[in-house]
Structures are given as structure tokens and as C-alpha cells.
Coordinates of C-alpha atoms in Angstrom, one line a residue:
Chain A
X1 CA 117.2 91.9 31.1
X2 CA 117.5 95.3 31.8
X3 CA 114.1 97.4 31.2
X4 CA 115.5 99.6 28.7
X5 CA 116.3 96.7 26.9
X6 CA 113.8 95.2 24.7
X7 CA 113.7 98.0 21.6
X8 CA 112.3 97.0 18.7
X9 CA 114.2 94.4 16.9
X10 CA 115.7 92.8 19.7
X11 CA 115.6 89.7 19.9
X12 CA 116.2 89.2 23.3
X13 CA 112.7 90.8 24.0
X14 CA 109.2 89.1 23.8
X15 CA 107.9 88.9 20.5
X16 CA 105.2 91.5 20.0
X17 CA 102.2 89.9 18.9
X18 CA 101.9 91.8 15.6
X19 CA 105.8 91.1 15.1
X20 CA 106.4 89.1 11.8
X21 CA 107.5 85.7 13.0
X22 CA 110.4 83.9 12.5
X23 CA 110.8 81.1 9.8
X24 CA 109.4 77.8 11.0
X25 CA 107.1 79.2 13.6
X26 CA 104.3 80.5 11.2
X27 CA 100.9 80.1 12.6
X28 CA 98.8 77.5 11.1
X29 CA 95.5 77.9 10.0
X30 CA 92.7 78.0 13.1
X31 CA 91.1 75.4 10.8
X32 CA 94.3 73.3 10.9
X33 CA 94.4 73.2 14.5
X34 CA 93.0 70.7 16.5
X35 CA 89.6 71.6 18.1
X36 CA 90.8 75.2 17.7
X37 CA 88.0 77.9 16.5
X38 CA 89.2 80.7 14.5
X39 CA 87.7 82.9 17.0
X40 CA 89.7 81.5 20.1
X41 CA 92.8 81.5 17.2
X42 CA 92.5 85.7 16.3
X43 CA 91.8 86.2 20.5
X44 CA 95.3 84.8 21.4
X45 CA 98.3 86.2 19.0
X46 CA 101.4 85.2 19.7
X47 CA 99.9 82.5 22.2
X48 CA 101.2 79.5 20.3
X49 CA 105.1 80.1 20.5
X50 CA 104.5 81.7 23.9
X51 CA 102.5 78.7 25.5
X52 CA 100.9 80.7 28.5
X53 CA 97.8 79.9 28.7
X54 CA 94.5 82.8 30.3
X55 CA 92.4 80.2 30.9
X56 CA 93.3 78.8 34.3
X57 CA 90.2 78.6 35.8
X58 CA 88.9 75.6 33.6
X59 CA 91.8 73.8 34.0
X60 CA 91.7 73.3 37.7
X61 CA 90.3 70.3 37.6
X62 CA 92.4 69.0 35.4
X63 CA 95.2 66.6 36.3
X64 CA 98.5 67.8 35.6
X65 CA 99.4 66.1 32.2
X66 CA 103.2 64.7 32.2
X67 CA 103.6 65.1 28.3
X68 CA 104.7 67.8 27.2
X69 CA 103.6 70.7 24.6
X70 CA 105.0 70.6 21.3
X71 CA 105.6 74.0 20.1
X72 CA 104.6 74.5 16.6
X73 CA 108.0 74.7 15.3
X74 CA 108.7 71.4 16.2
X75 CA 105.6 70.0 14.5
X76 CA 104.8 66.8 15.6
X77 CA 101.3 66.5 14.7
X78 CA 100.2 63.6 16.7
X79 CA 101.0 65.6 19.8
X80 CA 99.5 68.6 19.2
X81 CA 100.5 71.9 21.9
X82 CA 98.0 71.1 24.7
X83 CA 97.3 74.7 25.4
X84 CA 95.3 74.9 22.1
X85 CA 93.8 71.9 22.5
X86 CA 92.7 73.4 25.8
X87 CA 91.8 76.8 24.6
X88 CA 88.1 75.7 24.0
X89 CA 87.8 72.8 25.8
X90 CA 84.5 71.8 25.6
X91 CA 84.9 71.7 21.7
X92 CA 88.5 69.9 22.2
X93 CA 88.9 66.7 20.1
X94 CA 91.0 64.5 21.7
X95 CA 91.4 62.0 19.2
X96 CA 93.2 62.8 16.2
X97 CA 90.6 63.6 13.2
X98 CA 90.0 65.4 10.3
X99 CA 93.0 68.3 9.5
X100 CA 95.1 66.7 12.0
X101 CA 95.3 63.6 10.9
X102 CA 95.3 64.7 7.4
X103 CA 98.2 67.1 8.9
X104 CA 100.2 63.9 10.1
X105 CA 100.4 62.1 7.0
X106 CA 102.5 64.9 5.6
X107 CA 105.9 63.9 5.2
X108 CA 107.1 67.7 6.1
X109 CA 105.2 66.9 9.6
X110 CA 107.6 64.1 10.6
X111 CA 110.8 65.4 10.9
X112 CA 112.3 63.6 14.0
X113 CA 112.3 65.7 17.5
X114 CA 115.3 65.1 20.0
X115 CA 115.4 63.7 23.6
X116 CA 116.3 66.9 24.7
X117 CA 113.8 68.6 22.9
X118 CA 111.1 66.5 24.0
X119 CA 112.9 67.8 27.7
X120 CA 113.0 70.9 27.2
X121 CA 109.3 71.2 25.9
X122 CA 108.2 68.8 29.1
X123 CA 109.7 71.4 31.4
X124 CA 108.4 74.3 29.5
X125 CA 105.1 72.9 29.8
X126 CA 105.6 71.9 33.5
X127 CA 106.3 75.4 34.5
X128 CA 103.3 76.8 31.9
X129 CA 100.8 74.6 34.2
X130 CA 102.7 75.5 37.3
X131 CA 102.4 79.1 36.6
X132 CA 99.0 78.8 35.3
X133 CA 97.3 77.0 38.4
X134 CA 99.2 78.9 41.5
X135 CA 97.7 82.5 39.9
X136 CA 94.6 80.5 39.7
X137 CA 95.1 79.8 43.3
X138 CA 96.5 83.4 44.0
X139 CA 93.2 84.8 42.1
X140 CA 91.0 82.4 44.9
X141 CA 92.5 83.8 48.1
X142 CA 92.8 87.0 46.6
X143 CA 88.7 87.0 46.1
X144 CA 88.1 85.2 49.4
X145 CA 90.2 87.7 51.7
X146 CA 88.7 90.6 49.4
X147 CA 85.5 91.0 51.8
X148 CA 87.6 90.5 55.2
X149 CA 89.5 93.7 54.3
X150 CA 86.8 95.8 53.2
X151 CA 85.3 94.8 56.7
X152 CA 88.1 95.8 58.5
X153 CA 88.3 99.4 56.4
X154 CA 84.8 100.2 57.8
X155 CA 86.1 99.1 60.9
X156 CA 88.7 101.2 61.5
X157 CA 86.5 104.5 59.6
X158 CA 84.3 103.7 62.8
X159 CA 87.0 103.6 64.7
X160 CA 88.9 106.5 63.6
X161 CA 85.8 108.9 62.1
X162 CA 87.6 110.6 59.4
X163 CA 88.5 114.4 60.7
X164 CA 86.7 117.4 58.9
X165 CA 89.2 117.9 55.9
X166 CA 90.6 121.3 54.6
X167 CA 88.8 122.2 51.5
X168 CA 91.0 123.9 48.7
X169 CA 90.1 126.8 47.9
X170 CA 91.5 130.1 45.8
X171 CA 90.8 133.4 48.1
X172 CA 89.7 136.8 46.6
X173 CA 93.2 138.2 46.1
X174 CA 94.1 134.9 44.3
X175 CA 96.2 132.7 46.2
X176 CA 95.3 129.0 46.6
X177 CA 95.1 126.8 50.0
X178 CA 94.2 123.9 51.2
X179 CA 94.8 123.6 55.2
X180 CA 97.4 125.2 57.3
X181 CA 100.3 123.9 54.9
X182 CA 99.1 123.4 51.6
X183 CA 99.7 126.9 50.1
X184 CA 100.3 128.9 46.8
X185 CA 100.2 132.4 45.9
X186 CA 98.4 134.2 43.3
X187 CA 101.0 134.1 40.8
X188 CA 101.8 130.1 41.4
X189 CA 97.8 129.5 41.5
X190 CA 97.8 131.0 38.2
X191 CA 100.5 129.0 36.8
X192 CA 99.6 125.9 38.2
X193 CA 95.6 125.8 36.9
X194 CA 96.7 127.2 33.5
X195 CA 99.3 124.0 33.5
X196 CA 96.4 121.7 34.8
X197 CA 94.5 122.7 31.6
X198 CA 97.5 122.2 29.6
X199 CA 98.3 119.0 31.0
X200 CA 94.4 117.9 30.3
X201 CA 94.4 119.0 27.0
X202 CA 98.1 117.4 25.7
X203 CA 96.5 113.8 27.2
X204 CA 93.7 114.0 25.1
X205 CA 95.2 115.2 22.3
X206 CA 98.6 113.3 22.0
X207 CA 99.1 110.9 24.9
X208 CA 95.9 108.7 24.7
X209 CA 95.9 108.2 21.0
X210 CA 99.2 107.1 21.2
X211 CA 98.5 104.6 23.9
X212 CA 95.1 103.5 22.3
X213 CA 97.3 102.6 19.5
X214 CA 99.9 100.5 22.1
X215 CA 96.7 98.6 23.8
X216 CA 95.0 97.7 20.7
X217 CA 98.3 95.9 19.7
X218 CA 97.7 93.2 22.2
X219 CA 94.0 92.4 23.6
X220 CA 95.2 90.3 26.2
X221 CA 95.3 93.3 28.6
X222 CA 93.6 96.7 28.9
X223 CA 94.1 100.1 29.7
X224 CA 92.1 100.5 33.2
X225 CA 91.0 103.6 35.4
X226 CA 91.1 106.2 32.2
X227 CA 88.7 107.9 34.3
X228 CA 91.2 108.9 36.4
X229 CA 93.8 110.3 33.4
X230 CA 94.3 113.6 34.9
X231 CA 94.6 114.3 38.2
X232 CA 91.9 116.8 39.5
X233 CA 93.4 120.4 39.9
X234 CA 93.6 120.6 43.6
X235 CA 95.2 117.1 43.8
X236 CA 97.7 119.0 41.5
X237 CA 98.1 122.1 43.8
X238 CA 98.5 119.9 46.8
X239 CA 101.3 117.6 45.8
X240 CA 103.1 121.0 44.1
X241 CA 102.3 122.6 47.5
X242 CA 103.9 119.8 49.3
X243 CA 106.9 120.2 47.1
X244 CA 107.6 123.7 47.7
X245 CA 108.0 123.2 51.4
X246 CA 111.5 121.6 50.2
X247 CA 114.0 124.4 50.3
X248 CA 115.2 126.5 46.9
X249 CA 111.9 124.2 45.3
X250 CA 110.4 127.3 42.4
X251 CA 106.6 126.6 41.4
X252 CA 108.4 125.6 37.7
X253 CA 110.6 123.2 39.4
X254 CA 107.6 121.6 41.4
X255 CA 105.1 121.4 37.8
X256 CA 108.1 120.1 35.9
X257 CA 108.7 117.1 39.2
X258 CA 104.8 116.0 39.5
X259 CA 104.9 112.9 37.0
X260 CA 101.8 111.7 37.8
X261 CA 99.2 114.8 36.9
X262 CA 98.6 112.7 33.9
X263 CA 98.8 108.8 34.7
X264 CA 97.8 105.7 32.9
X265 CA 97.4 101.9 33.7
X266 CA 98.1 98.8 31.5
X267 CA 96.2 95.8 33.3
X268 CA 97.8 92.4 33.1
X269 CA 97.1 88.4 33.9
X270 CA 99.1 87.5 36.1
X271 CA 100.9 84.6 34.0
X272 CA 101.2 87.3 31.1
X273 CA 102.5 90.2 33.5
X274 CA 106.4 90.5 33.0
X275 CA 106.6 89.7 29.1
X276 CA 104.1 91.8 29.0
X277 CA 105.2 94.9 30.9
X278 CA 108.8 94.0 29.1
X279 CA 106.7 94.3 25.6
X280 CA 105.1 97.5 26.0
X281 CA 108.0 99.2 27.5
X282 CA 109.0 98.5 24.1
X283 CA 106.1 100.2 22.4
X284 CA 106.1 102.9 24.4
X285 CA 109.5 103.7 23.0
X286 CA 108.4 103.2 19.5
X287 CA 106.0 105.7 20.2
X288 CA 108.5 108.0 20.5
X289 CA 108.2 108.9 24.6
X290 CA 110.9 108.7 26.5
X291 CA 111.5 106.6 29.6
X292 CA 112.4 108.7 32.7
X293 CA 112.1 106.4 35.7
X294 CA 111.0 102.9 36.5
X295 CA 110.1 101.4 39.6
X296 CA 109.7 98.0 40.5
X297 CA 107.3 97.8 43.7
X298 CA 107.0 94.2 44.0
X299 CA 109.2 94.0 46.7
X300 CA 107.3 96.9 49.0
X301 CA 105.1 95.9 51.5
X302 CA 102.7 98.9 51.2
X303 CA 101.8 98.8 47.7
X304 CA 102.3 96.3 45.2
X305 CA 103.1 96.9 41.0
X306 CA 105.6 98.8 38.9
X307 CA 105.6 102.8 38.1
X308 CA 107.0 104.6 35.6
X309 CA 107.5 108.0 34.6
X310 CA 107.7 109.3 31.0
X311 CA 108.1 112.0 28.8
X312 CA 106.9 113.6 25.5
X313 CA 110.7 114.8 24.7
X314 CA 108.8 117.4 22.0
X315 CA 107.1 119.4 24.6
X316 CA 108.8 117.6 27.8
X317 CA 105.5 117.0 29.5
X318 CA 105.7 114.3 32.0
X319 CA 102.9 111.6 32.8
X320 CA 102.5 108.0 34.7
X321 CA 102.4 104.3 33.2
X322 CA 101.3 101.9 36.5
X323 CA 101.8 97.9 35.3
X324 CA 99.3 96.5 37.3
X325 CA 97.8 93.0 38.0
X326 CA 93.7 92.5 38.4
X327 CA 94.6 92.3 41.9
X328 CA 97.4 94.5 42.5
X329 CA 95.5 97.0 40.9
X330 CA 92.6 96.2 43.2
X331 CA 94.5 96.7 46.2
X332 CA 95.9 100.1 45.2
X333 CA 91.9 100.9 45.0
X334 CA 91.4 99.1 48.4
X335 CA 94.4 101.3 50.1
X336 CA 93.6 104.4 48.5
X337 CA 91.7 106.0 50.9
X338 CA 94.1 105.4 53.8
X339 CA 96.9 107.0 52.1
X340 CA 94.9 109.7 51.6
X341 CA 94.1 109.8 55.2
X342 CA 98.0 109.7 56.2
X343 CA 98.8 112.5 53.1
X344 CA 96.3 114.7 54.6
X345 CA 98.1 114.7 57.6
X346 CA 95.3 115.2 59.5
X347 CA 95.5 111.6 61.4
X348 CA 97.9 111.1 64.7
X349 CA 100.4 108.9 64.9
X350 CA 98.5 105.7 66.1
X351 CA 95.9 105.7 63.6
X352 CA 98.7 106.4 60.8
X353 CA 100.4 103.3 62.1
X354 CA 97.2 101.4 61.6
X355 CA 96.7 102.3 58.4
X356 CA 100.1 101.6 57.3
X357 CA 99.8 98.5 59.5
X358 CA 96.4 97.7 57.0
X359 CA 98.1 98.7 53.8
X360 CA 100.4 95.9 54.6
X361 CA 97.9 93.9 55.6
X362 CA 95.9 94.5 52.4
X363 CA 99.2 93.9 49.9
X364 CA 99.9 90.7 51.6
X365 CA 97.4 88.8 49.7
X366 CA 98.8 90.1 46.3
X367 CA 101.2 87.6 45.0
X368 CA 104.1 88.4 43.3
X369 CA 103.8 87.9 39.5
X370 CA 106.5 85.2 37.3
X371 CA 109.5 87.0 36.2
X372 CA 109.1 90.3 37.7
X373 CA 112.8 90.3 39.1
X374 CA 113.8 91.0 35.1
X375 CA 112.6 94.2 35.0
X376 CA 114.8 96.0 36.7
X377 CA 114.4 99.6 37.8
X378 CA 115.3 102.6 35.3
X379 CA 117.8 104.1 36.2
X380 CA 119.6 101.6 37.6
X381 CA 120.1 102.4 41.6
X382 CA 123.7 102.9 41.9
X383 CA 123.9 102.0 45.5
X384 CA 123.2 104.5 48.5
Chain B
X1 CA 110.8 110.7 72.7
X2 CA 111.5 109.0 69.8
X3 CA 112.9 106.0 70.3
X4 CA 114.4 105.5 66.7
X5 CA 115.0 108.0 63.7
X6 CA 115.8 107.0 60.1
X7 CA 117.1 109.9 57.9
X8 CA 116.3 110.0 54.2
X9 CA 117.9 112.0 51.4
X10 CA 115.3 113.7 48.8
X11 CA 116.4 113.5 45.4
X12 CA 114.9 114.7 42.6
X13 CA 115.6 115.5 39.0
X14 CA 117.5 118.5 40.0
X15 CA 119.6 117.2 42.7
X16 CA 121.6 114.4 43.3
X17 CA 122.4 111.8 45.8
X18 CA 125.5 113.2 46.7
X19 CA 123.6 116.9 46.8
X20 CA 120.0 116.1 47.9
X21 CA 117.1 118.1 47.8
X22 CA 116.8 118.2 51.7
X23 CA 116.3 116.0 54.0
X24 CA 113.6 114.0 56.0
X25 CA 113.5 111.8 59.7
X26 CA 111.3 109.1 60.6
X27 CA 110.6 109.8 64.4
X28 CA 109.3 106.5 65.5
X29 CA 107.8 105.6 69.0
X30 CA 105.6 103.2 70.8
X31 CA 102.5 105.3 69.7
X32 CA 103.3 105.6 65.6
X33 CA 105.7 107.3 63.6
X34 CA 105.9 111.2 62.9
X35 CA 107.5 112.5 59.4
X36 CA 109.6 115.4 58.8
X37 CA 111.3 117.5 56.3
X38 CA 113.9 120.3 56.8
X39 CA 111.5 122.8 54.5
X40 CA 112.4 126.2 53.2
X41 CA 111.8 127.9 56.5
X42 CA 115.0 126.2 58.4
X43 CA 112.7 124.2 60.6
X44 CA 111.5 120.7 60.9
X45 CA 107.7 119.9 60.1
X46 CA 105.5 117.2 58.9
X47 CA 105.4 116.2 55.4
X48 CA 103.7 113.4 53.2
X49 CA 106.1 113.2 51.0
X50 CA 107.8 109.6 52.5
X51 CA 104.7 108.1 52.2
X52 CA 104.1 108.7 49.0
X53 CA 107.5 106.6 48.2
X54 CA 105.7 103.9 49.7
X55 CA 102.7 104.2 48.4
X56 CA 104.3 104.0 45.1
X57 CA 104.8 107.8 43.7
X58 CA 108.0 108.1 41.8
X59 CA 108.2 111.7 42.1
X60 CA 111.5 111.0 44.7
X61 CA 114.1 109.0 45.6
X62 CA 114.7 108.5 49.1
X63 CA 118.1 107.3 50.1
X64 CA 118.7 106.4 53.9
X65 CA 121.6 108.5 55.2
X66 CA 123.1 108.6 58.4
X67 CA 122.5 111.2 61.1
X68 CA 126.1 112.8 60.5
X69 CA 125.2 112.9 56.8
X70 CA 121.8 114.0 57.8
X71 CA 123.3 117.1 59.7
X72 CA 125.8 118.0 57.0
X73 CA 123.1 118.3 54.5
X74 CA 121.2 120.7 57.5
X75 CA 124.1 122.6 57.7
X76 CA 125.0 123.2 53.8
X77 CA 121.1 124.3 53.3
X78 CA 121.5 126.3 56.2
X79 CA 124.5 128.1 54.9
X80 CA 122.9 128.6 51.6
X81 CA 119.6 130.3 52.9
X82 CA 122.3 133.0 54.8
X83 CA 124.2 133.8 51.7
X84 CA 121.1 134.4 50.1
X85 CA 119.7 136.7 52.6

């Protein structure tokens, strides 16, 4: 599936959870469900077609079942889909009581389901529990390796004490720098903190509403980091300053390349990840920005997730959507200051080889979420 | 001495792979690797920018080049800083 893909209405793409669903797979009632609450029924849209269960942490302990989950378009009632049954186990009812039973004497509830149904549903729910307990397993080591590499961060900040850095700062005649590179002159320093303002201002007003709106359309995952939105103003100056090193680079064409002055992250499960990234691509669409580039890090070894880059086409202001994991998203956190340290290039060659050497070591742990290899990068690399 | 450099091609919205940007080397030897860009002043020096790739920014593509395509790119931004002059 390629990224840009999944617009609304295709049916190829995951079903949005406030989609209207198809004919035969309406939701039940919470009430009908077995041992189902209507609380744990309004926290999960678009759970019971999708049969991915959050929860894997209480059902470690569980053996593997070999039946599989009906789906409730196949309604058979006396098997009903394990993942609810599961979704609040300590109220689950096993045996079949009450609205169930009263659901399987309905002659609408026996319609006959096929071999190859019962197949395909076994293996669906094979791969759901499969799924389901290696993140669970992918969460543990993540969590258990977690102090190991903060240890060895302070280590090497003993080992390597972090150099005095350059401190930005505008002179009297009004020019802008930070260090022996990092330079701008009056006229690009003025540009550049009037567009930091600008920037600042056209996130609060237009870009986070919108993308309130796109979070609040699925609660299984969360915008993260909003503290971070906008990029402080030296950041800004810096990674422009950086830029216009490059020849023929003007301080217009720098502002216009920086995607990432504004930047955003959507959080994910790790069993909900790629439907879900595929899903609010989607949304982001039908909010009317424009996708500009898409990235799919999974594959790096010093950083872990996917990156995009998009546009408000009105006003052609660029910012940054980052499709994390819990974990992923930690390790980007755990990193951060050593790619600092190698961008300030104020570190030698050895110690930059450590840290790259402990970036890698850090995005070892992070597993690769399910069905990341269908979301392919935007635009499409054409070879080279 | 480096024992090994990689060349990259910087592409960004206003250049292409066929028509990069500029050009950076990976200088890599038994104590660590070195970065460099061909920047505006005709010379070689040390940028972040690679790293940044890796670390995830978008803000570039880097596609590895060979050193003949490496030195073609040199020379065409070379030749365009003269005519300018």
C-alpha cells in the first residue's frame, strides 16, 4: 500500500474508527456482549472488526487458545470474539449467560460459518495473539535494558565532559552567531526571528486545532511532546545557519527547507502502529495539509520511527509529523543529547564514533513494529 | 589518512538528484569519522548535516555518488561561483 494511498473512502485503507461501518459488521450493544462493560465498549472503536487487542500485558499468562475469534460479522454467538471476552477479564463470563444466550437462540445468529472461514478466523487470531505477546515481550526488554543505557550515557558524559558550548547570541550591529560557523547577518537575523514568530503563531492558531481534531478521532494513541511544537529560535538559526554553508543556499531558501521548526508526534501501541500511522495519514489529508515527504526509519540503525513533512498549501508553511512507538519515541529522548553533541561539532572524531556507536546501541532494543514495510516512503525513491 | 570516503549528494526541494545541492564526504579512519561539505566558500569543512539524515531529519536526501560523480558536481559548482564573480 503505498502511503499516499488510503484517502478517504478507500477501501483499501483501515477503517477509521468514526467511519460508518459496513452492512453486517454493526456493533452490538456493550450490553449484548459477553462480559463486555460499556465503558471498555466506547474505549475501543473499531476494535471489534480489527481484533488487535492493547491489553497484552494480562494476557501473558494466558495459554495460547487454538480457537479462533469469530468476528462479529460472522455471528456465531456461542463463540463469542475472544478479544472482548478478554477486554475486562476479571469481569469475563466464560459460560454463556444472560444476552448471550438469549443472543444464540435467535434464528438470525445461526447462519452456518464455513471451514474456511473458521480457517481464516483461526489464523487471524493466531497472528492477533502472536503479535500481541512478542510487543509484550518487546515492551519487557525494552524496560529492562532502559537503566543499562542511561548508565552508560553518564558513563561516557564522565568520560567525554561535554566541551564549553558556543552560546547564540545577536551582536550590537545585529547579526546572529552561534560558534565559529553558525552565522547570520543582520538582515537574515531579522528575517529569521520574525519567521520564528510567525511560525509560533500559525501552530497555535491553525496547525494544533487541526490536529486536536485528528487525535480526538481515535483515543487509542496521543499526541506526545507538544511541549516541544516549535523549535526554540536559536535551534532555528542554527540548522538555517548550517544550510547556508551549502553553496547558492539564500536565507528564503533555507526558512522555506527547515520542516521541522514546527513538529508534532502521534504515539502508537506497537500492535496498533502501521494501521494506525496508514489511518491518520489519511486524516491528515482530510484536513486539508499536504504531504511533502515521508520517511520510513525503521530500517536505520541510529534512530528508529517514521518522519514526515507537510504543508499548509494556503500559506505553504511547512512542519513535522514523527509516528512513534512508546519506545521508539523513548529512544529518540534517550539519544538526543548525543546528537546534539555530534551537531555541535564540538566533539573529535573518537568520541563521535562512540556516540554513534551508542545511538546504535540504544535503537537496538527497539523492535520493529507489524506492518511497517507497507508504508512506503513519499515520494517514492526512484533509485540513486 | 582516511582510509575510506563515501560521497553523498544533497538534494533538496530546489535541486535534484541529477543536479544536487552540493556535495558531502565521509572521511573515515581508525580514530572516527570526519564530515564535510563543499560549502559556498569553494572549500571543504565540517558539517552536521549527514547526521541529521541519520538521526532522522528529512530536511535532505542524501544519495551516495561516486568519487568521479562527486568531482563533477565540484567542478560544475566551481564553474558557477566564477561566472558569477
Amino acid at each position: 500500500m503505498r502511503i499516499d494511498q488510503p484517502e478517504p473512502g478507500d477501501p483499501s485503507a483501515p477503517p477509521a474508527p468514526d467511519a460508518p461501518r459496513a452492512p453486517g459488521a454493526e456493533r452490538r450493544p456493550a450490553a449484548e456482549r459477553p462480559g463486555a462493560t460499556e465503558a471498555a465498549a466506547e474505549r475501543r472503536p473499531g476494535r471489534d472488526t480489527e481484533a488487535v487487542p492493547d491489553r497484552p500485558a494480562r494476557r501473558e499468562s494466558e495459554a495460547v487458545p487454538d480457537r479462533p475469534a469469530q468476528h462479529e460479522t460472522e455471528a456465531v454467538p456461542e463463540r463469542p470474539p475472544r478479544h472482548e471476552t478478554e477486554a475486562v477479564p476479571e469481569r469475563s463470563a466464560r459460560r454463556e449467560t444472560g444476552p448471550a444466550a438469549e443472543a444464540a437462540g435467535r434464528p438470525e445468529a445461526r447462519e452456518p460459518v464455513s471451514r474456511a472461514d473458521q480457517i481464516a478466523a483461526h489464523l487471524r487470531y493466531r497472528e492477533t495473539v502472536s503479535v500481541t505477546l512478542q510487543a509484550a515481550a518487546d515492551r519487557a526488554a525494552w524496560a529492562q535494558a532502559r537503566p543499562e543505557l542511561r548508565a552508560a550515557w553518564e558513563d561516557h558524559k564522565e568520560r567525554y565532559p561535554e566541551r564549553t558550548r558556543a552560546v547564540p547570541h545577536t551582536t550590537p550591529d545585529g547579526s546572529w552567531s552561534a560558534g565559529e560557523h553558525r552565522r547570520l547577518d543582520p538582515e537574515q537575523n531579522t528575517e529569521a526571528t520574525k519567521a520564528h514568530a510567525d511560525l509560533a503563531d500559525e501552530a497555535d492558531r491553525h496547525i494544533l486545532p487541526a490536529l486536536r481534531r485528528i487525535e480526538a478521532a481515535d483515543p487509542d494513541r496521543q499526541l506526545a511532546g507538544l511541549e516541544h511544537m516549535v523549535k526554540g529560535e536559536n535551534r532555528l538559526k542554527e540548522k538555517m545557519a548550517d544550510f547556508l554553508r551549502a553553496p547558492g543556499v539564500t536565507v528564503r531558501d533555507a526558512l522555506d527547507e527547515v520542516p521541522d521548526a514546527v513538529r508534532f508526534t502521534l504515539r502508537y501501541s506497537a500492535e496498533r502502529y502501521s494501521d494506525g500511522v496508514l489511518t491518520d495519514v489519511g486524516r491528515m489529508k482530510s484536513e486539508g495539509f499536504d504531504l511533502i515527504k515521508l520517511k520510513n526509519l525503521w530500517h536505520t540503525d541510529q534512530y528508529k520511527g517514521i518522519n514526515s513533512q507537510w504543508c499548509i498549501p494556503e500559506t505553504g508553511t511547512r512542519f513535522e509529523m514523527q509516528f512513534h512507538t512508546p519506545e521508539s519515541l523513548d529512544a529518540k529522548e534517550l539519544t538526543h543529547a548525543a546528537y546534539e553533541r555530534i551537531r555541535s561539532r564540538m566533539v573529535d572524531p573518537v568520541e563521535e564514533r562512540d556516540l554513534e556507536n551508542f545511538q546504535r546501541r540504544v535503537n537496538g532494543f527497539i523492535t520493529t513494529p507489524p506492518g511497517t514495510g507497507r508504508i512506503k516512503d513519499y515520494p517514492e525513491a526512484t533509485g540513486g | 589518512m582516511a582510509e575510506r570516503i563515501t560521497y553523498y549528494a544533497l538534494v533538496d526541494s530546489r535541486s535534484t538528484r541529477e543536479r544536487p545541492r552540493t556535495v558531502l564526504r565521509r572521511l573515515e579512519t581508525d580514530e572516527g569519522n570526519t564530515d564535510e561539505m563543499f560549502s559556498r566558500d569553494l572549500t571543504w569543512e565540517s558539517s552536521p548535516l549527514l547526521h541529521g539524515a541519520e538521526h532522522g531529519d528529512t530536511m535532505f536526501d542524501f544519495a551516495e555518488i561516486t568519487e568521479d560523480e562527486a568531482n563533477e558536481i565540484v567542478a560544475r559548482i566551481r564553474a558557477e561561483a566564477a561566472q558569477a564573480e
